[in-house]
mmCIF file of N, CA and C in Angstrom:
data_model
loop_
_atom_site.group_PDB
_atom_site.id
_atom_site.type_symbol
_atom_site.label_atom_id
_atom_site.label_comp_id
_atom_site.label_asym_id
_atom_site.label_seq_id
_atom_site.Cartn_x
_atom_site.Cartn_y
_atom_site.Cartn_z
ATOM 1 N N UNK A 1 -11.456 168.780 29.641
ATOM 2 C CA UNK A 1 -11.369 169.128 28.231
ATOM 3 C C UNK A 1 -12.442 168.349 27.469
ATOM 4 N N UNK A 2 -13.066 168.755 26.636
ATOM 5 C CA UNK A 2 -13.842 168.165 25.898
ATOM 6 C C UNK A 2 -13.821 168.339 24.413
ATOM 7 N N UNK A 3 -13.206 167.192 23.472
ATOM 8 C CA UNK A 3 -12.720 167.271 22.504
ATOM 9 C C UNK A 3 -14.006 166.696 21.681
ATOM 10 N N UNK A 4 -13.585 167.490 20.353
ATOM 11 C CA UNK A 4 -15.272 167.899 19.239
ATOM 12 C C UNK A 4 -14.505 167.018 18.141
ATOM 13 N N UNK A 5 -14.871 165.714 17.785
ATOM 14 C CA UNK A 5 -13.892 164.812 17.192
ATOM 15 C C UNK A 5 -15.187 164.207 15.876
ATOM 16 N N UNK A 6 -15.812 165.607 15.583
ATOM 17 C CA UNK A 6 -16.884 165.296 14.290
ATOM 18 C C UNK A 6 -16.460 166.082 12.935
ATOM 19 N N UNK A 7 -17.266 166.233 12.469
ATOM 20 C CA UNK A 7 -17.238 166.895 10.841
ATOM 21 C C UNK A 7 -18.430 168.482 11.092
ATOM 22 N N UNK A 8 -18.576 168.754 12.465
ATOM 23 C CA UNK A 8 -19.213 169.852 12.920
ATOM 24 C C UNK A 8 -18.175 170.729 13.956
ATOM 25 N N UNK A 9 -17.805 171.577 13.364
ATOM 26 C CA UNK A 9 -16.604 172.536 14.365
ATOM 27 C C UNK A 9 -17.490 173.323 15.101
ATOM 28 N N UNK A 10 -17.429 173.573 16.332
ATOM 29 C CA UNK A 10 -18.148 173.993 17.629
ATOM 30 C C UNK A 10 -18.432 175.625 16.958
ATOM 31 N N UNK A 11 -17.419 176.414 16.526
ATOM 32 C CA UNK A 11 -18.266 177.942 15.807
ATOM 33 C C UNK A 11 -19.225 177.888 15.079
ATOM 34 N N UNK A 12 -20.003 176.454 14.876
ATOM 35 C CA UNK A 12 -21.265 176.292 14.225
ATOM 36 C C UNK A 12 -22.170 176.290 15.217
ATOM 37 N N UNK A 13 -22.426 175.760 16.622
ATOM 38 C CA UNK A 13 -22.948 174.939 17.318
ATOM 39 C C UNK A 13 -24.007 176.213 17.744
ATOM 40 N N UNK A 14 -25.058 175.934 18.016
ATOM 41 C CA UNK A 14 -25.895 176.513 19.329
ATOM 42 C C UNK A 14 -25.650 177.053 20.385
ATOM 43 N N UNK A 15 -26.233 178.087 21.011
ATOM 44 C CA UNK A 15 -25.790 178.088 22.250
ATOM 45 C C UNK A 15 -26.209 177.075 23.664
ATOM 46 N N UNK A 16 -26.696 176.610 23.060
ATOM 47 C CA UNK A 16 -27.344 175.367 24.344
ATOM 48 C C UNK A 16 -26.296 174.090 23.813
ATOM 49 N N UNK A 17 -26.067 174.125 22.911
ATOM 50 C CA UNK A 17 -24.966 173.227 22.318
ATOM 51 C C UNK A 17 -23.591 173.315 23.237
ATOM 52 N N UNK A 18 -23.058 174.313 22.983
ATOM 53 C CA UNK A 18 -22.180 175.024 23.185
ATOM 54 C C UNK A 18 -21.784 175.193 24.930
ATOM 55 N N UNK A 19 -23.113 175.171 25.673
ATOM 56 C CA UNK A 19 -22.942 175.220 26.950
ATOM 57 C C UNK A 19 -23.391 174.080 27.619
ATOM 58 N N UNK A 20 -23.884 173.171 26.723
ATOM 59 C CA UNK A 20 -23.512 171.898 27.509
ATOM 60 C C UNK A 20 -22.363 171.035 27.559
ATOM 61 N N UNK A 21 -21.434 171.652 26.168
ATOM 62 C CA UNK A 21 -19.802 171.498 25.986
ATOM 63 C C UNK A 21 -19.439 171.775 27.115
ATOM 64 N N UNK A 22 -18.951 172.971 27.302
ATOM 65 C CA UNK A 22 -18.385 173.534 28.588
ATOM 66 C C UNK A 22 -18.765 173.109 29.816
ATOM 67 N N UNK A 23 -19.332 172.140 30.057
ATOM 68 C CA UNK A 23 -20.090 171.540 31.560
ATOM 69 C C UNK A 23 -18.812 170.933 31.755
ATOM 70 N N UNK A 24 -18.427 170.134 30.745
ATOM 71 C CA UNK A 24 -16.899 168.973 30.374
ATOM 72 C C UNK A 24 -15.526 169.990 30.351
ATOM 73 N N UNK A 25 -15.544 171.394 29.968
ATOM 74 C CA UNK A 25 -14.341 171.828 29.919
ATOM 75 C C UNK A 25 -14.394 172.547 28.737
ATOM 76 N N UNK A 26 -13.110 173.346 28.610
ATOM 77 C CA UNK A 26 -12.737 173.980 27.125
ATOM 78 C C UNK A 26 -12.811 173.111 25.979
ATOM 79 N N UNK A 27 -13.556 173.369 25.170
ATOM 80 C CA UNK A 27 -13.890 172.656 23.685
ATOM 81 C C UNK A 27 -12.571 172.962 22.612
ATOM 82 N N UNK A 28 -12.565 171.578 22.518
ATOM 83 C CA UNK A 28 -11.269 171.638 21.222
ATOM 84 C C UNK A 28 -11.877 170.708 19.929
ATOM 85 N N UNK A 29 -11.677 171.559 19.302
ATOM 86 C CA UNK A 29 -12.204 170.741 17.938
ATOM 87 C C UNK A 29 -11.149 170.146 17.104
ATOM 88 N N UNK A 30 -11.440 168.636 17.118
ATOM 89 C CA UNK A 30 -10.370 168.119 15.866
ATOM 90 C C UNK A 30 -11.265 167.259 14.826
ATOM 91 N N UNK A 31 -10.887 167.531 13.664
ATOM 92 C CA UNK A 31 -11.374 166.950 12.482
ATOM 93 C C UNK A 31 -11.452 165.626 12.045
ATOM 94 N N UNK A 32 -12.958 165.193 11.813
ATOM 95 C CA UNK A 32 -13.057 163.815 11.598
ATOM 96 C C UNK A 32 -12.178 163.374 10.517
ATOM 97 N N UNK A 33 -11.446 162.212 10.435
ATOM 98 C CA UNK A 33 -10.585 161.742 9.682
ATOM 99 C C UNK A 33 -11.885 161.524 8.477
ATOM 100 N N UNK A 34 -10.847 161.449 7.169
ATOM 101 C CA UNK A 34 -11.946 160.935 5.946
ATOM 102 C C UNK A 34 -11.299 159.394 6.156
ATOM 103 N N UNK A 35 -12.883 158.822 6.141
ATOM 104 C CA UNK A 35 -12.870 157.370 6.124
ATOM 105 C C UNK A 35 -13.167 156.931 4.467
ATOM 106 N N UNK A 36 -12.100 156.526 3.853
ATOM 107 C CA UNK A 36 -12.832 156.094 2.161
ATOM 108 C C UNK A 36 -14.079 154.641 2.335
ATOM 109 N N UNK A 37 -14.733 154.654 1.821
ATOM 110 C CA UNK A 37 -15.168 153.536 1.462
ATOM 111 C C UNK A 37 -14.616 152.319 0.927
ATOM 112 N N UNK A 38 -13.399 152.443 0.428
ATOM 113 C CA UNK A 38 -12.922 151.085 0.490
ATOM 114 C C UNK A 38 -11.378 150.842 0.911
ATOM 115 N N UNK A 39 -12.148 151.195 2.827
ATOM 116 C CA UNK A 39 -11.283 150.945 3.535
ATOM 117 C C UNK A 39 -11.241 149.580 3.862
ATOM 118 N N UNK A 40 -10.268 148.619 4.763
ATOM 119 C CA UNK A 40 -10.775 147.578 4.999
ATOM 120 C C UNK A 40 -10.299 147.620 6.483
ATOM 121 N N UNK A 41 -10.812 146.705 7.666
ATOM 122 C CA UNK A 41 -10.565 146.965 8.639
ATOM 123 C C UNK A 41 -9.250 147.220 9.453
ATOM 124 N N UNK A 42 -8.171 146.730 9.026
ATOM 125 C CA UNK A 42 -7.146 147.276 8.832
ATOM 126 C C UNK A 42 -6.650 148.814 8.758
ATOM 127 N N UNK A 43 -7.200 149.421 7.783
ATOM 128 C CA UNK A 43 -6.857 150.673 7.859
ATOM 129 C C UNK A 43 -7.918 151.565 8.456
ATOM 130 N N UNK A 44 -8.614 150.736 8.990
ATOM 131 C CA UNK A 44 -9.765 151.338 9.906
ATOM 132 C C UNK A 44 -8.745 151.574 11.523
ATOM 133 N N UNK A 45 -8.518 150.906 11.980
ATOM 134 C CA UNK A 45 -7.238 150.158 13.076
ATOM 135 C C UNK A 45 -6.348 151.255 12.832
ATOM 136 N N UNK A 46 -5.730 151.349 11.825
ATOM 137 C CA UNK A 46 -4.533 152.098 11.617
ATOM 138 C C UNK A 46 -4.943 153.461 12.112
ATOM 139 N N UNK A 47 -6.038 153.751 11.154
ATOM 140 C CA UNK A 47 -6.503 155.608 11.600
ATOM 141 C C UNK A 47 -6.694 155.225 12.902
ATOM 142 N N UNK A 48 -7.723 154.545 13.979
ATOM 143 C CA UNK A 48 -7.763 154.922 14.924
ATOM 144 C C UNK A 48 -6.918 154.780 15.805
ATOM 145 N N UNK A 49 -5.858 153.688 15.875
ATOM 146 C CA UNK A 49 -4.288 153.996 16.128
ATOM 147 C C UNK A 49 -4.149 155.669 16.132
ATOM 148 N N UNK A 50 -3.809 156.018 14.495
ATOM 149 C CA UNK A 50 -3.438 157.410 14.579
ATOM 150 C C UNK A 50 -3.917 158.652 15.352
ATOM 151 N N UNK A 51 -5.582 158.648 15.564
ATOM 152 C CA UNK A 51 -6.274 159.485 16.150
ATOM 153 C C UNK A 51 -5.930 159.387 18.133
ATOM 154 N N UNK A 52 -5.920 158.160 18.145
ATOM 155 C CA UNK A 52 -5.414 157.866 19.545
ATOM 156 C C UNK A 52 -4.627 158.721 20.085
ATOM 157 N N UNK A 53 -2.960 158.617 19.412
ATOM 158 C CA UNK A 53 -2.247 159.372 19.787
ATOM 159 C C UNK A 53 -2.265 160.745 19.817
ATOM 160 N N UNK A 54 -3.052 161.163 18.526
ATOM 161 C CA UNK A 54 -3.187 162.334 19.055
ATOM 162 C C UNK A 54 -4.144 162.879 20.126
ATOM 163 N N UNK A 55 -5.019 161.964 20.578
ATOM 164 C CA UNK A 55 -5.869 162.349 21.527
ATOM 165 C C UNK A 55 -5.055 162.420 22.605
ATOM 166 N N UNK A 56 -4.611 161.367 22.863
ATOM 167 C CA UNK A 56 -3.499 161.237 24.213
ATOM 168 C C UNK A 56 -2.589 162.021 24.333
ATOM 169 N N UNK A 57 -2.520 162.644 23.177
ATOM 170 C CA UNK A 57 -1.070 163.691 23.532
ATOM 171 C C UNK A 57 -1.883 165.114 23.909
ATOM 172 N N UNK A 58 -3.157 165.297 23.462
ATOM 173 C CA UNK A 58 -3.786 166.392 24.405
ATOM 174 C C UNK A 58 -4.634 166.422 25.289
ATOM 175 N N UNK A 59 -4.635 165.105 25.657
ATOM 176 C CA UNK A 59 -5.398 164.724 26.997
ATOM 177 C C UNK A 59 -5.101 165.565 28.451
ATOM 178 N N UNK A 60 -5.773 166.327 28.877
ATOM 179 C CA UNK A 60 -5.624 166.828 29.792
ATOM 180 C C UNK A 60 -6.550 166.471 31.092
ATOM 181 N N UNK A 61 -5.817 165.902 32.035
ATOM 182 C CA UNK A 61 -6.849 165.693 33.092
ATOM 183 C C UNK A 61 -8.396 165.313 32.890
ATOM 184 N N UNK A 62 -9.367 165.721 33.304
ATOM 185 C CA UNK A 62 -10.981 165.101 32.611
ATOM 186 C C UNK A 62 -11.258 164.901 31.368
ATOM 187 N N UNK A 63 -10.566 164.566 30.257
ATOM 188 C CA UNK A 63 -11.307 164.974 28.905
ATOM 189 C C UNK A 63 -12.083 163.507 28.675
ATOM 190 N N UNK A 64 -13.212 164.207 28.422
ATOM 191 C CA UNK A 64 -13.918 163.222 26.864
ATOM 192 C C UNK A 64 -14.100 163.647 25.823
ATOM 193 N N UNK A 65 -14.458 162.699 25.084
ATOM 194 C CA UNK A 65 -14.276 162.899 23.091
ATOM 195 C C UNK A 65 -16.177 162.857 22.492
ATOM 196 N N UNK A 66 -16.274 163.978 21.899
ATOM 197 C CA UNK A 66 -17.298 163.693 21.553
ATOM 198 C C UNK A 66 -16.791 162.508 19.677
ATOM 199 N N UNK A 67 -17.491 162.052 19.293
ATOM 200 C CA UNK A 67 -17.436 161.188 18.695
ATOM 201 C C UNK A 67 -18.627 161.058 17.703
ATOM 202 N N UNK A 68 -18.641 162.024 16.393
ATOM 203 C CA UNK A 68 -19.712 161.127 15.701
ATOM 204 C C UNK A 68 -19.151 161.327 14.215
ATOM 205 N N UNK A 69 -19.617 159.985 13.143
ATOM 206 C CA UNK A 69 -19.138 160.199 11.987
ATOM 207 C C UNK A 69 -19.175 158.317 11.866
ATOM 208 N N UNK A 70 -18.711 158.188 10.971
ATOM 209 C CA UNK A 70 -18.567 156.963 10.176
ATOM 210 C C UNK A 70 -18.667 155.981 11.447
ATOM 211 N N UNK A 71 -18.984 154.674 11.067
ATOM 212 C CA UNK A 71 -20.183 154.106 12.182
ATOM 213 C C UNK A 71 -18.490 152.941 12.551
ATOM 214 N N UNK A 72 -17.869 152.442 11.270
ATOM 215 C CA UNK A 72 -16.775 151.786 11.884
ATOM 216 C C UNK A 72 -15.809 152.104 12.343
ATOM 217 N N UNK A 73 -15.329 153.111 12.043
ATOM 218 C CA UNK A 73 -14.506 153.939 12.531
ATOM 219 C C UNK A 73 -14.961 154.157 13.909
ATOM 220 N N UNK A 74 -16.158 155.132 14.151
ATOM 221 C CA UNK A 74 -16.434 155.303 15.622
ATOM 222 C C UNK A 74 -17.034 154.458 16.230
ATOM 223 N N UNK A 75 -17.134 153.115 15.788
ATOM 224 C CA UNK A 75 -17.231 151.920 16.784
ATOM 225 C C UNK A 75 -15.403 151.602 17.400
ATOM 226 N N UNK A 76 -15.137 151.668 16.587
ATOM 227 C CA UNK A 76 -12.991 151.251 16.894
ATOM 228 C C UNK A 76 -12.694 152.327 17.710
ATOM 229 N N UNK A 77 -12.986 153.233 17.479
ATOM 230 C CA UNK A 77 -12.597 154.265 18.256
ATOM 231 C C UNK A 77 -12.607 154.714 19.602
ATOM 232 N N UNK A 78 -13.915 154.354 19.455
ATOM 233 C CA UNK A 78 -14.831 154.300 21.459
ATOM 234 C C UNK A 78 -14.875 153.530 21.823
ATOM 235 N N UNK A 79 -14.596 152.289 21.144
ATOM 236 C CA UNK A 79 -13.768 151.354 22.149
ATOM 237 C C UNK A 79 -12.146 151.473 22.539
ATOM 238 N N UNK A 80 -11.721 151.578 22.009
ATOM 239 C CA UNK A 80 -10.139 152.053 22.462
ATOM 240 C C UNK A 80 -10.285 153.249 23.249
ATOM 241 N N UNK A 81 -11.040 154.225 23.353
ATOM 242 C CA UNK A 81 -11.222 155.420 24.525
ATOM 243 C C UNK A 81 -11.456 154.659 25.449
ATOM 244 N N UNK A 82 -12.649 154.145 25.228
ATOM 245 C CA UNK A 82 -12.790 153.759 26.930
ATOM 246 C C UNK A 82 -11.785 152.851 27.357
ATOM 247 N N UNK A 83 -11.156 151.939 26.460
ATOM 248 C CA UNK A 83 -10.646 151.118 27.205
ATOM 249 C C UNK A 83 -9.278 152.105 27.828
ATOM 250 N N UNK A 84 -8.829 152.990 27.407
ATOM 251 C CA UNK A 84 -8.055 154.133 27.788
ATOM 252 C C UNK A 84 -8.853 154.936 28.878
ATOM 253 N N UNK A 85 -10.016 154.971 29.527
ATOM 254 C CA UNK A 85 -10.846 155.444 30.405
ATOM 255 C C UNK A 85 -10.938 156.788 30.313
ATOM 256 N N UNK A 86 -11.481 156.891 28.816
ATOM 257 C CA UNK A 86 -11.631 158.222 28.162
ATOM 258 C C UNK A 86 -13.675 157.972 28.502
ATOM 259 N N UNK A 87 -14.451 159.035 28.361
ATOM 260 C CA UNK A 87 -15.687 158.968 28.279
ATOM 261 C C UNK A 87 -15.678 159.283 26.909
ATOM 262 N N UNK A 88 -16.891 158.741 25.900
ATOM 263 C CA UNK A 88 -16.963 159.022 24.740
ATOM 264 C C UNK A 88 -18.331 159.910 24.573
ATOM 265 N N UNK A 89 -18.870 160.645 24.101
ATOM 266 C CA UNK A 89 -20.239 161.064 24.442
ATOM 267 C C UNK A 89 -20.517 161.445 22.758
ATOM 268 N N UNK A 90 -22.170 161.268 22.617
ATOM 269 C CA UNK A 90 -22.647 161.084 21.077
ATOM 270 C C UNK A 90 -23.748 162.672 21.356
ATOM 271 N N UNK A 91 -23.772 163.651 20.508
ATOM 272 C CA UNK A 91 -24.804 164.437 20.790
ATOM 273 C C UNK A 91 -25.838 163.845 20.204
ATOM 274 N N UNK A 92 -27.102 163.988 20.529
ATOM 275 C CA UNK A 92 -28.235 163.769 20.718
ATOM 276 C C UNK A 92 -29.043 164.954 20.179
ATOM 277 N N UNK A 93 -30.453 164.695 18.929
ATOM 278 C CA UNK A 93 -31.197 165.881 18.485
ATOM 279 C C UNK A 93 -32.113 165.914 17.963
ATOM 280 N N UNK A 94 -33.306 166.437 18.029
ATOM 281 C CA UNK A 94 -34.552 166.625 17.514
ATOM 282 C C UNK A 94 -34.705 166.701 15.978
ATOM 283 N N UNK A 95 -35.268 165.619 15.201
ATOM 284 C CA UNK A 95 -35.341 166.265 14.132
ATOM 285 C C UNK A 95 -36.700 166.605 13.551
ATOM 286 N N UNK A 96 -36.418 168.330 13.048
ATOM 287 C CA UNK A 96 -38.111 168.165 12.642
ATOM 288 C C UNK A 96 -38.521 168.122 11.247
ATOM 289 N N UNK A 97 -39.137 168.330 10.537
ATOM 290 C CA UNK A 97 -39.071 168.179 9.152
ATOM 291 C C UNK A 97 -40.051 169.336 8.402
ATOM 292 N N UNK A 98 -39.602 170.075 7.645
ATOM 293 C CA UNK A 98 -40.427 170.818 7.038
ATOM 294 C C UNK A 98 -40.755 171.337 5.929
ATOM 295 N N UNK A 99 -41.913 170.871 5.042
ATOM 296 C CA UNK A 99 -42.265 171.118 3.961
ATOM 297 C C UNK A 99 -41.777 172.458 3.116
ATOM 298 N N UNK A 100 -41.291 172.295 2.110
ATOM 299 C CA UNK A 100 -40.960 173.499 0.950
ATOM 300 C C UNK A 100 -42.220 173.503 0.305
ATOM 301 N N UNK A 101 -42.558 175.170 -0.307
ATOM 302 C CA UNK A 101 -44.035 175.000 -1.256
ATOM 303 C C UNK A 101 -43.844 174.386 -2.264
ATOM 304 N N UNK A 102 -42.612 173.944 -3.225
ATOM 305 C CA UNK A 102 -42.278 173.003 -3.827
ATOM 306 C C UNK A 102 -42.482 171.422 -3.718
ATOM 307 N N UNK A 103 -43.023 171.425 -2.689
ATOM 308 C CA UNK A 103 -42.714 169.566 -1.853
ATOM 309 C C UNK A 103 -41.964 169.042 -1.648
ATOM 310 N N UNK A 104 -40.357 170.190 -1.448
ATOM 311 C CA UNK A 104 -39.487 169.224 -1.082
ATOM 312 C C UNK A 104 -39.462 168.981 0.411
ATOM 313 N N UNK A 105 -39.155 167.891 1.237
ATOM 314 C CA UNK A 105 -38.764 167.707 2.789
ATOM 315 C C UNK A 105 -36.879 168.473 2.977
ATOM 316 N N UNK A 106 -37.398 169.019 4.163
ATOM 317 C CA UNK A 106 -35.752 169.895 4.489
ATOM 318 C C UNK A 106 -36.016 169.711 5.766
ATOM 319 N N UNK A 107 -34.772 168.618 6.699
ATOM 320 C CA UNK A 107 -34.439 168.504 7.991
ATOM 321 C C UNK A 107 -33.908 169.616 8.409
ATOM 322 N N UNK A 108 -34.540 169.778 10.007
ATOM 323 C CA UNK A 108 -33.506 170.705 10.889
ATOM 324 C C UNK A 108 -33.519 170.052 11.841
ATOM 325 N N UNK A 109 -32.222 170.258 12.372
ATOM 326 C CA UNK A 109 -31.981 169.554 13.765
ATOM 327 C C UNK A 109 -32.029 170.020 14.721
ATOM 328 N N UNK A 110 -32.516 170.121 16.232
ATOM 329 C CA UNK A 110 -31.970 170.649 17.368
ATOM 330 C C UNK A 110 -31.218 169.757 18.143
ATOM 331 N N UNK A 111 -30.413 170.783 19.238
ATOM 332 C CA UNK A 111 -29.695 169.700 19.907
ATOM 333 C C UNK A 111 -30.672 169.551 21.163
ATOM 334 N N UNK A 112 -30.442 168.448 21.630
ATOM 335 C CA UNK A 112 -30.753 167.971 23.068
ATOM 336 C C UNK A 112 -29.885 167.914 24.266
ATOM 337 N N UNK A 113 -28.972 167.021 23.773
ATOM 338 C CA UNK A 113 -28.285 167.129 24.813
ATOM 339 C C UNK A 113 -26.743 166.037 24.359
ATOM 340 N N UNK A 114 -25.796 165.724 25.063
ATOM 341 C CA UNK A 114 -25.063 164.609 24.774
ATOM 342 C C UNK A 114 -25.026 163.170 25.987
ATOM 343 N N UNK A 115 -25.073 161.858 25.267
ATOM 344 C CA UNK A 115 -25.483 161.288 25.759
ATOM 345 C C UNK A 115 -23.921 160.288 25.512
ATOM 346 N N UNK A 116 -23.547 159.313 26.617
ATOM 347 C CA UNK A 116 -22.488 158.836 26.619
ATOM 348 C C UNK A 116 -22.666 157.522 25.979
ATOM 349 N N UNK A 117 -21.796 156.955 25.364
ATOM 350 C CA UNK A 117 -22.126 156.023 24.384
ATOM 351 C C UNK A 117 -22.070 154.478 25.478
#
């Protein structure tokens, strides 16, 4: 199983995206928690407490978590996976940049690939 644990739900994704998901298993998408800014580490702990369980309760045989979003949060987080001997994996992506005739800069991303944290 390979669980989509960002603020990007997989019916967005690429198809090279998308099929390097499935290398890991059926893609399940669950929604990045909102982290406020004036959280304190504590309730940083608490959410990933909370997210835990629910990971564990749909843990099926191989799963890893993809993982990206708020940097303390998904530092607490992927550490408690692994130490649960979950794999955590970060996608990985090209960014290129391209001029508007206006001058504004507008990123696009490609994916590459996912890389395990």
């Amino acid at each position: 199983m390979f669980i989509n644990l960002t603020n990007h739900p997989s019916s967005g994704w690429s198809e090279a995206q998308l099929a390097a998901a499935h290398q890991y298993g059926d893609i399940v998408d669950m929604s990045f928690p909102i982290v406020e800014p004036y959280f304190t580490k504590d309730d940083i702990l608490r959410l990933v407490k909370e997210c835990m369980e629910v990971i564990m309760g749909m843990r099926d045989g191989d799963t890893v978590v993809h993982v990206m979003g708020e940097m303390t949060f998904t530092h607490n987080l992927v550490n408690a996976l692994e130490e649960a001997d979950i794999i955590c994996l970060a996608s990985t992506t090209e960014r290129n940049i391209v001029m508007t005739p206006d001058g504004k800069k507008l990123s696009e991303f490609k994916f590459v690939q996912f890389r395990e944290y």
